[in-house]
Amino acid sequence: MKILLVLGALNGALAVILGAFGAHGLKSRVDESMLAVWSTASEYHFYHALAMLLCGLLARAFGASGMVTAGWVLFAGTLVFSGSLYVLVLSGQKWIGAITPLGGTALIIGWLMLAWSLFKAV
């Protein structure tokens, strides 16, 4: 669970860095619709960095391994969801957006796993 906490914190920092890059570094390079895509990617990246921290802290408090697993699923979902959107904007390859829903599905599963783990632990 320590690695999950560290990854959550590092992902939070990365989300802020990438959000700032999108707001300042991409403004003159991509159109408004692609800036909106980047913004969505960085928002979800940040939310799920916090969720990873939450999973790690809750696992530590309750000793529930399901919460750690949920955190890893959220990490994978963030990597695929936000990562695919970042790549889409930087590359201009629209087809990469086809894998974004797989990341979104993983994010949903991660939240449901966290809910189930909490239900069992509390």
Backbone atoms as SQL, in Angstrom:
CREATE TABLE atoms (id INTEGER PRIMARY KEY, chain TEXT, resi INTEGER, resn TEXT, atom TEXT, x REAL, y REAL, z REAL);
INSERT INTO atoms VALUES
  (1, 'A', 1, 'MET', 'N', 0.815, -1.199, 0.000),
  (2, 'A', 1, 'MET', 'CA', 0.000, 0.000, 0.000),
  (3, 'A', 1, 'MET', 'C', 0.857, 1.261, 0.000),
  (4, 'A', 2, 'LYS', 'N', 2.105, 1.152, 0.469),
  (5, 'A', 2, 'LYS', 'CA', 3.003, 2.301, 0.453),
  (6, 'A', 2, 'LYS', 'C', 3.258, 2.769, -0.979),
  (7, 'A', 3, 'ILE', 'N', 3.485, 1.817, -1.883),
  (8, 'A', 3, 'ILE', 'CA', 3.742, 2.182, -3.279),
  (9, 'A', 3, 'ILE', 'C', 2.516, 2.859, -3.886),
  (10, 'A', 4, 'LEU', 'N', 1.327, 2.427, -3.500),
  (11, 'A', 4, 'LEU', 'CA', 0.097, 3.042, -3.996),
  (12, 'A', 4, 'LEU', 'C', 0.004, 4.491, -3.524),
  (13, 'A', 5, 'LEU', 'N', 0.361, 4.738, -2.279),
  (14, 'A', 5, 'LEU', 'CA', 0.344, 6.101, -1.759),
  (15, 'A', 5, 'LEU', 'C', 1.362, 6.980, -2.490),
  (16, 'A', 6, 'VAL', 'N', 2.549, 6.447, -2.699),
  (17, 'A', 6, 'VAL', 'CA', 3.585, 7.212, -3.404),
  (18, 'A', 6, 'VAL', 'C', 3.154, 7.478, -4.847),
  (19, 'A', 7, 'LEU', 'N', 2.621, 6.457, -5.522),
  (20, 'A', 7, 'LEU', 'CA', 2.149, 6.644, -6.902),
  (21, 'A', 7, 'LEU', 'C', 1.000, 7.643, -6.978),
  (22, 'A', 8, 'GLY', 'N', 0.123, 7.605, -5.987),
  (23, 'A', 8, 'GLY', 'CA', -0.971, 8.575, -5.952),
  (24, 'A', 8, 'GLY', 'C', -0.441, 9.998, -5.853),
  (25, 'A', 9, 'ALA', 'N', 0.537, 10.206, -4.967),
  (26, 'A', 9, 'ALA', 'CA', 1.116, 11.538, -4.804),
  (27, 'A', 9, 'ALA', 'C', 1.856, 11.973, -6.075),
  (28, 'A', 10, 'LEU', 'N', 2.625, 11.075, -6.657),
  (29, 'A', 10, 'LEU', 'CA', 3.349, 11.403, -7.888),
  (30, 'A', 10, 'LEU', 'C', 2.386, 11.686, -9.042),
  (31, 'A', 11, 'ASN', 'N', 1.299, 10.938, -9.102),
  (32, 'A', 11, 'ASN', 'CA', 0.297, 11.188, -10.139),
  (33, 'A', 11, 'ASN', 'C', -0.383, 12.526, -9.941),
  (34, 'A', 12, 'GLY', 'N', -0.581, 12.931, -8.691),
  (35, 'A', 12, 'GLY', 'CA', -1.136, 14.257, -8.429),
  (36, 'A', 12, 'GLY', 'C', -0.221, 15.340, -8.969),
  (37, 'A', 13, 'ALA', 'N', 1.074, 15.202, -8.703),
  (38, 'A', 13, 'ALA', 'CA', 2.045, 16.180, -9.218),
  (39, 'A', 13, 'ALA', 'C', 2.053, 16.179, -10.744),
  (40, 'A', 14, 'LEU', 'N', 2.060, 14.992, -11.336),
  (41, 'A', 14, 'LEU', 'CA', 2.073, 14.887, -12.790),
  (42, 'A', 14, 'LEU', 'C', 0.814, 15.499, -13.412),
  (43, 'A', 15, 'ALA', 'N', -0.327, 15.297, -12.769),
  (44, 'A', 15, 'ALA', 'CA', -1.579, 15.865, -13.279),
  (45, 'A', 15, 'ALA', 'C', -1.516, 17.389, -13.282),
  (46, 'A', 16, 'VAL', 'N', -0.939, 17.971, -12.237),
  (47, 'A', 16, 'VAL', 'CA', -0.810, 19.433, -12.183),
  (48, 'A', 16, 'VAL', 'C', 0.155, 19.915, -13.274),
  (49, 'A', 17, 'ILE', 'N', 1.276, 19.219, -13.426),
  (50, 'A', 17, 'ILE', 'CA', 2.248, 19.588, -14.454),
  (51, 'A', 17, 'ILE', 'C', 1.620, 19.520, -15.844),
  (52, 'A', 18, 'LEU', 'N', 0.922, 18.421, -16.122),
  (53, 'A', 18, 'LEU', 'CA', 0.310, 18.257, -17.444),
  (54, 'A', 18, 'LEU', 'C', -0.847, 19.226, -17.655),
  (55, 'A', 19, 'GLY', 'N', -1.586, 19.522, -16.586),
  (56, 'A', 19, 'GLY', 'CA', -2.651, 20.516, -16.697),
  (57, 'A', 19, 'GLY', 'C', -2.089, 21.890, -17.039),
  (58, 'A', 20, 'ALA', 'N', -1.003, 22.270, -16.375),
  (59, 'A', 20, 'ALA', 'CA', -0.364, 23.557, -16.651),
  (60, 'A', 20, 'ALA', 'C', 0.218, 23.588, -18.065),
  (61, 'A', 21, 'PHE', 'N', 0.820, 22.466, -18.479),
  (62, 'A', 21, 'PHE', 'CA', 1.352, 22.392, -19.838),
  (63, 'A', 21, 'PHE', 'C', 0.231, 22.591, -20.858),
  (64, 'A', 22, 'GLY', 'N', -0.907, 21.965, -20.609),
  (65, 'A', 22, 'GLY', 'CA', -2.035, 22.118, -21.528),
  (66, 'A', 22, 'GLY', 'C', -2.543, 23.544, -21.574),
  (67, 'A', 23, 'ALA', 'N', -2.635, 24.178, -20.400),
  (68, 'A', 23, 'ALA', 'CA', -3.167, 25.538, -20.332),
  (69, 'A', 23, 'ALA', 'C', -2.220, 26.565, -20.935),
  (70, 'A', 24, 'HIS', 'N', -0.921, 26.319, -20.828),
  (71, 'A', 24, 'HIS', 'CA', 0.041, 27.320, -21.281),
  (72, 'A', 24, 'HIS', 'C', 0.831, 26.898, -22.515),
  (73, 'A', 25, 'GLY', 'N', 1.278, 25.659, -22.548),
  (74, 'A', 25, 'GLY', 'CA', 2.149, 25.217, -23.629),
  (75, 'A', 25, 'GLY', 'C', 1.431, 24.803, -24.894),
  (76, 'A', 26, 'LEU', 'N', 0.177, 24.406, -24.759),
  (77, 'A', 26, 'LEU', 'CA', -0.551, 23.925, -25.943),
  (78, 'A', 26, 'LEU', 'C', -1.491, 24.958, -26.539),
  (79, 'A', 27, 'LYS', 'N', -1.691, 26.051, -25.821),
  (80, 'A', 27, 'LYS', 'CA', -2.687, 27.041, -26.234),
  (81, 'A', 27, 'LYS', 'C', -2.520, 27.504, -27.687),
  (82, 'A', 28, 'SER', 'N', -1.310, 27.716, -28.106),
  (83, 'A', 28, 'SER', 'CA', -1.081, 28.198, -29.476),
  (84, 'A', 28, 'SER', 'C', -0.835, 27.068, -30.474),
  (85, 'A', 29, 'ARG', 'N', -0.839, 25.832, -29.992),
  (86, 'A', 29, 'ARG', 'CA', -0.488, 24.706, -30.864),
  (87, 'A', 29, 'ARG', 'C', -1.676, 23.838, -31.297),
  (88, 'A', 30, 'VAL', 'N', -2.736, 23.831, -30.480),
  (89, 'A', 30, 'VAL', 'CA', -3.905, 23.002, -30.813),
  (90, 'A', 30, 'VAL', 'C', -5.168, 23.847, -30.717),
  (91, 'A', 31, 'ASP', 'N', -6.241, 23.366, -31.337),
  (92, 'A', 31, 'ASP', 'CA', -7.482, 24.135, -31.310),
  (93, 'A', 31, 'ASP', 'C', -8.228, 23.955, -29.985),
  (94, 'A', 32, 'GLU', 'N', -9.287, 24.710, -29.836),
  (95, 'A', 32, 'GLU', 'CA', -10.057, 24.726, -28.581),
  (96, 'A', 32, 'GLU', 'C', -10.615, 23.353, -28.217),
  (97, 'A', 33, 'SER', 'N', -11.059, 22.601, -29.212),
  (98, 'A', 33, 'SER', 'CA', -11.628, 21.283, -28.905),
  (99, 'A', 33, 'SER', 'C', -10.558, 20.343, -28.343),
  (100, 'A', 34, 'MET', 'N', -9.341, 20.432, -28.872),
  (101, 'A', 34, 'MET', 'CA', -8.257, 19.589, -28.351),
  (102, 'A', 34, 'MET', 'C', -7.789, 20.075, -26.978),
  (103, 'A', 35, 'LEU', 'N', -7.858, 21.377, -26.726),
  (104, 'A', 35, 'LEU', 'CA', -7.559, 21.887, -25.377),
  (105, 'A', 35, 'LEU', 'C', -8.574, 21.361, -24.372),
  (106, 'A', 36, 'ALA', 'N', -9.834, 21.257, -24.796),
  (107, 'A', 36, 'ALA', 'CA', -10.869, 20.712, -23.917),
  (108, 'A', 36, 'ALA', 'C', -10.607, 19.237, -23.622),
  (109, 'A', 37, 'VAL', 'N', -10.143, 18.499, -24.609),
  (110, 'A', 37, 'VAL', 'CA', -9.799, 17.080, -24.418),
  (111, 'A', 37, 'VAL', 'C', -8.655, 16.978, -23.421),
  (112, 'A', 38, 'TRP', 'N', -7.633, 17.806, -23.582),
  (113, 'A', 38, 'TRP', 'CA', -6.486, 17.808, -22.654),
  (114, 'A', 38, 'TRP', 'C', -6.958, 18.147, -21.238),
  (115, 'A', 39, 'SER', 'N', -7.836, 19.121, -21.135),
  (116, 'A', 39, 'SER', 'CA', -8.364, 19.527, -19.827),
  (117, 'A', 39, 'SER', 'C', -9.105, 18.367, -19.157),
  (118, 'A', 40, 'THR', 'N', -9.906, 17.649, -19.924),
  (119, 'A', 40, 'THR', 'CA', -10.604, 16.485, -19.388),
  (120, 'A', 40, 'THR', 'C', -9.611, 15.439, -18.895),
  (121, 'A', 41, 'ALA', 'N', -8.579, 15.192, -19.687),
  (122, 'A', 41, 'ALA', 'CA', -7.561, 14.208, -19.303),
  (123, 'A', 41, 'ALA', 'C', -6.882, 14.596, -18.002),
  (124, 'A', 42, 'SER', 'N', -6.495, 15.860, -17.875),
  (125, 'A', 42, 'SER', 'CA', -5.777, 16.266, -16.663),
  (126, 'A', 42, 'SER', 'C', -6.703, 16.318, -15.449),
  (127, 'A', 43, 'GLU', 'N', -7.963, 16.677, -15.638),
  (128, 'A', 43, 'GLU', 'CA', -8.921, 16.661, -14.520),
  (129, 'A', 43, 'GLU', 'C', -9.120, 15.240, -14.000),
  (130, 'A', 44, 'TYR', 'N', -9.406, 14.317, -14.895),
  (131, 'A', 44, 'TYR', 'CA', -9.591, 12.931, -14.476),
  (132, 'A', 44, 'TYR', 'C', -8.307, 12.355, -13.883),
  (133, 'A', 45, 'HIS', 'N', -7.178, 12.739, -14.430),
  (134, 'A', 45, 'HIS', 'CA', -5.890, 12.302, -13.902),
  (135, 'A', 45, 'HIS', 'C', -5.754, 12.745, -12.444),
  (136, 'A', 46, 'PHE', 'N', -6.072, 13.998, -12.176),
  (137, 'A', 46, 'PHE', 'CA', -5.941, 14.523, -10.820),
  (138, 'A', 46, 'PHE', 'C', -6.949, 13.887, -9.859),
  (139, 'A', 47, 'TYR', 'N', -8.197, 13.793, -10.283),
  (140, 'A', 47, 'TYR', 'CA', -9.219, 13.176, -9.418),
  (141, 'A', 47, 'TYR', 'C', -8.802, 11.764, -9.013),
  (142, 'A', 48, 'HIS', 'N', -8.266, 11.029, -9.964),
  (143, 'A', 48, 'HIS', 'CA', -7.944, 9.638, -9.676),
  (144, 'A', 48, 'HIS', 'C', -6.609, 9.473, -8.968),
  (145, 'A', 49, 'ALA', 'N', -5.750, 10.479, -9.041),
  (146, 'A', 49, 'ALA', 'CA', -4.563, 10.488, -8.171),
  (147, 'A', 49, 'ALA', 'C', -5.020, 10.595, -6.719),
  (148, 'A', 50, 'LEU', 'N', -5.992, 11.469, -6.469),
  (149, 'A', 50, 'LEU', 'CA', -6.548, 11.592, -5.117),
  (150, 'A', 50, 'LEU', 'C', -7.251, 10.302, -4.690),
  (151, 'A', 51, 'ALA', 'N', -7.936, 9.677, -5.630),
  (152, 'A', 51, 'ALA', 'CA', -8.624, 8.424, -5.317),
  (153, 'A', 51, 'ALA', 'C', -7.625, 7.320, -4.967),
  (154, 'A', 52, 'MET', 'N', -6.482, 7.316, -5.644),
  (155, 'A', 52, 'MET', 'CA', -5.443, 6.329, -5.307),
  (156, 'A', 52, 'MET', 'C', -4.932, 6.555, -3.885),
  (157, 'A', 53, 'LEU', 'N', -4.724, 7.816, -3.526),
  (158, 'A', 53, 'LEU', 'CA', -4.317, 8.126, -2.155),
  (159, 'A', 53, 'LEU', 'C', -5.381, 7.668, -1.167),
  (160, 'A', 54, 'LEU', 'N', -6.628, 7.919, -1.503),
  (161, 'A', 54, 'LEU', 'CA', -7.735, 7.495, -0.644),
  (162, 'A', 54, 'LEU', 'C', -7.732, 5.980, -0.462),
  (163, 'A', 55, 'CYS', 'N', -7.549, 5.256, -1.539),
  (164, 'A', 55, 'CYS', 'CA', -7.515, 3.792, -1.445),
  (165, 'A', 55, 'CYS', 'C', -6.387, 3.330, -0.529),
  (166, 'A', 56, 'GLY', 'N', -5.208, 3.911, -0.681),
  (167, 'A', 56, 'GLY', 'CA', -4.078, 3.542, 0.156),
  (168, 'A', 56, 'GLY', 'C', -4.313, 3.851, 1.617),
  (169, 'A', 57, 'LEU', 'N', -4.861, 5.016, 1.896),
  (170, 'A', 57, 'LEU', 'CA', -5.137, 5.399, 3.289),
  (171, 'A', 57, 'LEU', 'C', -6.228, 4.532, 3.903),
  (172, 'A', 58, 'LEU', 'N', -7.265, 4.265, 3.135),
  (173, 'A', 58, 'LEU', 'CA', -8.345, 3.404, 3.648),
  (174, 'A', 58, 'LEU', 'C', -7.856, 1.977, 3.862),
  (175, 'A', 59, 'ALA', 'N', -7.016, 1.491, 2.978),
  (176, 'A', 59, 'ALA', 'CA', -6.455, 0.144, 3.142),
  (177, 'A', 59, 'ALA', 'C', -5.622, 0.082, 4.413),
  (178, 'A', 60, 'ARG', 'N', -4.877, 1.141, 4.668),
  (179, 'A', 60, 'ARG', 'CA', -4.067, 1.189, 5.876),
  (180, 'A', 60, 'ARG', 'C', -4.962, 1.227, 7.124),
  (181, 'A', 61, 'ALA', 'N', -6.047, 1.968, 7.046),
  (182, 'A', 61, 'ALA', 'CA', -6.955, 2.094, 8.195),
  (183, 'A', 61, 'ALA', 'C', -7.741, 0.821, 8.459),
  (184, 'A', 62, 'PHE', 'N', -8.176, 0.153, 7.381),
  (185, 'A', 62, 'PHE', 'CA', -9.047, -1.013, 7.535),
  (186, 'A', 62, 'PHE', 'C', -8.350, -2.336, 7.260),
  (187, 'A', 63, 'GLY', 'N', -7.153, -2.277, 6.724),
  (188, 'A', 63, 'GLY', 'CA', -6.431, -3.507, 6.422),
  (189, 'A', 63, 'GLY', 'C', -7.097, -4.336, 5.335),
  (190, 'A', 64, 'ALA', 'N', -7.778, -3.673, 4.420),
  (191, 'A', 64, 'ALA', 'CA', -8.519, -4.382, 3.379),
  (192, 'A', 64, 'ALA', 'C', -7.718, -4.408, 2.077),
  (193, 'A', 65, 'SER', 'N', -7.339, -5.587, 1.639),
  (194, 'A', 65, 'SER', 'CA', -6.554, -5.713, 0.411),
  (195, 'A', 65, 'SER', 'C', -7.364, -5.327, -0.823),
  (196, 'A', 66, 'GLY', 'N', -8.678, -5.438, -0.748),
  (197, 'A', 66, 'GLY', 'CA', -9.524, -5.045, -1.872),
  (198, 'A', 66, 'GLY', 'C', -9.396, -3.571, -2.189),
  (199, 'A', 67, 'MET', 'N', -9.103, -2.765, -1.176),
  (200, 'A', 67, 'MET', 'CA', -8.930, -1.331, -1.395),
  (201, 'A', 67, 'MET', 'C', -7.627, -1.048, -2.140),
  (202, 'A', 68, 'VAL', 'N', -6.606, -1.835, -1.859),
  (203, 'A', 68, 'VAL', 'CA', -5.346, -1.700, -2.591),
  (204, 'A', 68, 'VAL', 'C', -5.558, -2.109, -4.046),
  (205, 'A', 69, 'THR', 'N', -6.266, -3.201, -4.246),
  (206, 'A', 69, 'THR', 'CA', -6.561, -3.647, -5.611),
  (207, 'A', 69, 'THR', 'C', -7.354, -2.581, -6.355),
  (208, 'A', 70, 'ALA', 'N', -8.330, -1.988, -5.685),
  (209, 'A', 70, 'ALA', 'CA', -9.115, -0.908, -6.300),
  (210, 'A', 70, 'ALA', 'C', -8.196, 0.239, -6.716),
  (211, 'A', 71, 'GLY', 'N', -7.235, 0.576, -5.880),
  (212, 'A', 71, 'GLY', 'CA', -6.284, 1.634, -6.195),
  (213, 'A', 71, 'GLY', 'C', -5.464, 1.322, -7.430),
  (214, 'A', 72, 'TRP', 'N', -5.046, 0.069, -7.561),
  (215, 'A', 72, 'TRP', 'CA', -4.277, -0.328, -8.747),
  (216, 'A', 72, 'TRP', 'C', -5.139, -0.301, -10.003),
  (217, 'A', 73, 'VAL', 'N', -6.400, -0.681, -9.875),
  (218, 'A', 73, 'VAL', 'CA', -7.307, -0.620, -11.030),
  (219, 'A', 73, 'VAL', 'C', -7.536, 0.840, -11.427),
  (220, 'A', 74, 'LEU', 'N', -7.663, 1.724, -10.439),
  (221, 'A', 74, 'LEU', 'CA', -7.792, 3.151, -10.734),
  (222, 'A', 74, 'LEU', 'C', -6.531, 3.685, -11.421),
  (223, 'A', 75, 'PHE', 'N', -5.374, 3.213, -10.982),
  (224, 'A', 75, 'PHE', 'CA', -4.113, 3.615, -11.618),
  (225, 'A', 75, 'PHE', 'C', -4.095, 3.183, -13.078),
  (226, 'A', 76, 'ALA', 'N', -4.449, 1.937, -13.337),
  (227, 'A', 76, 'ALA', 'CA', -4.473, 1.426, -14.712),
  (228, 'A', 76, 'ALA', 'C', -5.495, 2.193, -15.553),
  (229, 'A', 77, 'GLY', 'N', -6.654, 2.433, -14.975),
  (230, 'A', 77, 'GLY', 'CA', -7.686, 3.177, -15.696),
  (231, 'A', 77, 'GLY', 'C', -7.245, 4.585, -16.040),
  (232, 'A', 78, 'THR', 'N', -6.553, 5.232, -15.109),
  (233, 'A', 78, 'THR', 'CA', -6.042, 6.582, -15.354),
  (234, 'A', 78, 'THR', 'C', -5.006, 6.567, -16.460),
  (235, 'A', 79, 'LEU', 'N', -4.128, 5.581, -16.409),
  (236, 'A', 79, 'LEU', 'CA', -3.089, 5.455, -17.428),
  (237, 'A', 79, 'LEU', 'C', -3.713, 5.334, -18.816),
  (238, 'A', 80, 'VAL', 'N', -4.733, 4.498, -18.939),
  (239, 'A', 80, 'VAL', 'CA', -5.357, 4.281, -20.246),
  (240, 'A', 80, 'VAL', 'C', -6.268, 5.449, -20.629),
  (241, 'A', 81, 'PHE', 'N', -7.115, 5.901, -19.683),
  (242, 'A', 81, 'PHE', 'CA', -8.066, 6.975, -20.002),
  (243, 'A', 81, 'PHE', 'C', -7.337, 8.282, -20.288),
  (244, 'A', 82, 'SER', 'N', -6.651, 8.807, -19.291),
  (245, 'A', 82, 'SER', 'CA', -5.976, 10.093, -19.472),
  (246, 'A', 82, 'SER', 'C', -4.821, 9.969, -20.460),
  (247, 'A', 83, 'GLY', 'N', -4.085, 8.877, -20.365),
  (248, 'A', 83, 'GLY', 'CA', -2.950, 8.684, -21.265),
  (249, 'A', 83, 'GLY', 'C', -3.361, 8.690, -22.722),
  (250, 'A', 84, 'SER', 'N', -4.452, 8.010, -23.034),
  (251, 'A', 84, 'SER', 'CA', -4.895, 7.977, -24.430),
  (252, 'A', 84, 'SER', 'C', -5.344, 9.360, -24.903),
  (253, 'A', 85, 'LEU', 'N', -5.951, 10.131, -24.012),
  (254, 'A', 85, 'LEU', 'CA', -6.364, 11.481, -24.392),
  (255, 'A', 85, 'LEU', 'C', -5.156, 12.394, -24.585),
  (256, 'A', 86, 'TYR', 'N', -4.146, 12.261, -23.718),
  (257, 'A', 86, 'TYR', 'CA', -2.924, 13.048, -23.900),
  (258, 'A', 86, 'TYR', 'C', -2.281, 12.716, -25.254),
  (259, 'A', 87, 'VAL', 'N', -2.193, 11.428, -25.560),
  (260, 'A', 87, 'VAL', 'CA', -1.592, 11.009, -26.829),
  (261, 'A', 87, 'VAL', 'C', -2.420, 11.501, -28.013),
  (262, 'A', 88, 'LEU', 'N', -3.736, 11.436, -27.890),
  (263, 'A', 88, 'LEU', 'CA', -4.616, 11.910, -28.957),
  (264, 'A', 88, 'LEU', 'C', -4.319, 13.377, -29.272),
  (265, 'A', 89, 'VAL', 'N', -4.234, 14.210, -28.232),
  (266, 'A', 89, 'VAL', 'CA', -3.994, 15.639, -28.452),
  (267, 'A', 89, 'VAL', 'C', -2.604, 15.879, -29.033),
  (268, 'A', 90, 'LEU', 'N', -1.596, 15.225, -28.489),
  (269, 'A', 90, 'LEU', 'CA', -0.229, 15.461, -28.944),
  (270, 'A', 90, 'LEU', 'C', 0.046, 14.921, -30.339),
  (271, 'A', 91, 'SER', 'N', -0.602, 13.814, -30.678),
  (272, 'A', 91, 'SER', 'CA', -0.328, 13.180, -31.973),
  (273, 'A', 91, 'SER', 'C', -1.309, 13.582, -33.062),
  (274, 'A', 92, 'GLY', 'N', -2.508, 13.989, -32.676),
  (275, 'A', 92, 'GLY', 'CA', -3.547, 14.288, -33.658),
  (276, 'A', 92, 'GLY', 'C', -4.194, 13.049, -34.253),
  (277, 'A', 93, 'GLN', 'N', -3.806, 11.881, -33.768),
  (278, 'A', 93, 'GLN', 'CA', -4.353, 10.610, -34.269),
  (279, 'A', 93, 'GLN', 'C', -5.680, 10.314, -33.568),
  (280, 'A', 94, 'LYS', 'N', -6.762, 10.576, -34.246),
  (281, 'A', 94, 'LYS', 'CA', -8.108, 10.434, -33.644),
  (282, 'A', 94, 'LYS', 'C', -8.426, 8.992, -33.241),
  (283, 'A', 95, 'TRP', 'N', -7.866, 8.020, -33.946),
  (284, 'A', 95, 'TRP', 'CA', -8.183, 6.613, -33.664),
  (285, 'A', 95, 'TRP', 'C', -7.782, 6.215, -32.245),
  (286, 'A', 96, 'ILE', 'N', -6.806, 6.906, -31.664),
  (287, 'A', 96, 'ILE', 'CA', -6.355, 6.544, -30.312),
  (288, 'A', 96, 'ILE', 'C', -7.480, 6.737, -29.293),
  (289, 'A', 97, 'GLY', 'N', -8.425, 7.608, -29.619),
  (290, 'A', 97, 'GLY', 'CA', -9.573, 7.823, -28.739),
  (291, 'A', 97, 'GLY', 'C', -10.442, 6.585, -28.582),
  (292, 'A', 98, 'ALA', 'N', -10.268, 5.612, -29.464),
  (293, 'A', 98, 'ALA', 'CA', -11.058, 4.382, -29.384),
  (294, 'A', 98, 'ALA', 'C', -10.729, 3.560, -28.144),
  (295, 'A', 99, 'ILE', 'N', -9.530, 3.731, -27.579),
  (296, 'A', 99, 'ILE', 'CA', -9.198, 2.959, -26.377),
  (297, 'A', 99, 'ILE', 'C', -9.552, 3.692, -25.087),
  (298, 'A', 100, 'THR', 'N', -9.884, 4.975, -25.192),
  (299, 'A', 100, 'THR', 'CA', -10.230, 5.765, -24.008),
  (300, 'A', 100, 'THR', 'C', -11.353, 5.125, -23.189),
  (301, 'A', 101, 'PRO', 'N', -12.421, 4.617, -23.809),
  (302, 'A', 101, 'PRO', 'CA', -13.487, 3.999, -23.009),
  (303, 'A', 101, 'PRO', 'C', -13.027, 2.787, -22.180),
  (304, 'A', 102, 'LEU', 'N', -11.975, 2.105, -22.625),
  (305, 'A', 102, 'LEU', 'CA', -11.449, 0.999, -21.818),
  (306, 'A', 102, 'LEU', 'C', -10.905, 1.535, -20.493),
  (307, 'A', 103, 'GLY', 'N', -10.227, 2.661, -20.555),
  (308, 'A', 103, 'GLY', 'CA', -9.744, 3.291, -19.334),
  (309, 'A', 103, 'GLY', 'C', -10.892, 3.769, -18.463),
  (310, 'A', 104, 'GLY', 'N', -11.910, 4.336, -19.089),
  (311, 'A', 104, 'GLY', 'CA', -13.087, 4.778, -18.343),
  (312, 'A', 104, 'GLY', 'C', -13.781, 3.619, -17.649),
  (313, 'A', 105, 'THR', 'N', -13.842, 2.495, -18.325),
  (314, 'A', 105, 'THR', 'CA', -14.444, 1.299, -17.726),
  (315, 'A', 105, 'THR', 'C', -13.627, 0.843, -16.519),
  (316, 'A', 106, 'ALA', 'N', -12.314, 0.871, -16.643),
  (317, 'A', 106, 'ALA', 'CA', -11.461, 0.503, -15.512),
  (318, 'A', 106, 'ALA', 'C', -11.664, 1.457, -14.341),
  (319, 'A', 107, 'LEU', 'N', -11.841, 2.748, -14.630),
  (320, 'A', 107, 'LEU', 'CA', -12.094, 3.707, -13.559),
  (321, 'A', 107, 'LEU', 'C', -13.402, 3.383, -12.826),
  (322, 'A', 108, 'ILE', 'N', -14.420, 3.068, -13.574),
  (323, 'A', 108, 'ILE', 'CA', -15.702, 2.700, -12.964),
  (324, 'A', 108, 'ILE', 'C', -15.538, 1.444, -12.116),
  (325, 'A', 109, 'ILE', 'N', -14.857, 0.454, -12.644),
  (326, 'A', 109, 'ILE', 'CA', -14.631, -0.793, -11.898),
  (327, 'A', 109, 'ILE', 'C', -13.842, -0.515, -10.622),
  (328, 'A', 110, 'GLY', 'N', -12.829, 0.337, -10.709),
  (329, 'A', 110, 'GLY', 'CA', -12.050, 0.683, -9.528),
  (330, 'A', 110, 'GLY', 'C', -12.901, 1.316, -8.437),
  (331, 'A', 111, 'TRP', 'N', -13.771, 2.238, -8.820),
  (332, 'A', 111, 'TRP', 'CA', -14.666, 2.866, -7.832),
  (333, 'A', 111, 'TRP', 'C', -15.628, 1.841, -7.231),
  (334, 'A', 112, 'LEU', 'N', -16.149, 0.947, -8.069),
  (335, 'A', 112, 'LEU', 'CA', -17.060, -0.088, -7.559),
  (336, 'A', 112, 'LEU', 'C', -16.332, -1.049, -6.624),
  (337, 'A', 113, 'MET', 'N', -15.094, -1.366, -6.945),
  (338, 'A', 113, 'MET', 'CA', -14.289, -2.227, -6.060),
  (339, 'A', 113, 'MET', 'C', -14.048, -1.536, -4.722),
  (340, 'A', 114, 'LEU', 'N', -13.786, -0.252, -4.764),
  (341, 'A', 114, 'LEU', 'CA', -13.596, 0.498, -3.526),
  (342, 'A', 114, 'LEU', 'C', -14.880, 0.494, -2.707),
  (343, 'A', 115, 'ALA', 'N', -16.003, 0.722, -3.351),
  (344, 'A', 115, 'ALA', 'CA', -17.293, 0.718, -2.648),
  (345, 'A', 115, 'ALA', 'C', -17.536, -0.657, -1.999),
  (346, 'A', 116, 'TRP', 'N', -17.285, -1.718, -2.732),
  (347, 'A', 116, 'TRP', 'CA', -17.486, -3.070, -2.196),
  (348, 'A', 116, 'TRP', 'C', -16.570, -3.334, -1.029),
  (349, 'A', 117, 'SER', 'N', -15.313, -2.943, -1.145),
  (350, 'A', 117, 'SER', 'CA', -14.351, -3.141, -0.064),
  (351, 'A', 117, 'SER', 'C', -14.760, -2.367, 1.177),
  (352, 'A', 118, 'LEU', 'N', -15.246, -1.157, 0.991),
  (353, 'A', 118, 'LEU', 'CA', -15.722, -0.364, 2.132),
  (354, 'A', 118, 'LEU', 'C', -16.948, -1.004, 2.771),
  (355, 'A', 119, 'PHE', 'N', -17.852, -1.490, 1.926),
  (356, 'A', 119, 'PHE', 'CA', -19.056, -2.148, 2.435),
  (357, 'A', 119, 'PHE', 'C', -18.688, -3.338, 3.324),
  (358, 'A', 120, 'LYS', 'N', -17.715, -4.096, 2.884),
  (359, 'A', 120, 'LYS', 'CA', -17.293, -5.272, 3.657),
  (360, 'A', 120, 'LYS', 'C', -16.528, -4.887, 4.925),
  (361, 'A', 121, 'ALA', 'N', -15.766, -3.793, 4.860),
  (362, 'A', 121, 'ALA', 'CA', -14.876, -3.436, 5.964),
  (363, 'A', 121, 'ALA', 'C', -15.559, -2.632, 7.066),
  (364, 'A', 122, 'VAL', 'N', -16.569, -1.883, 6.721),
  (365, 'A', 122, 'VAL', 'CA', -17.180, -0.958, 7.709),
  (366, 'A', 122, 'VAL', 'C', -18.401, -1.591, 8.347);
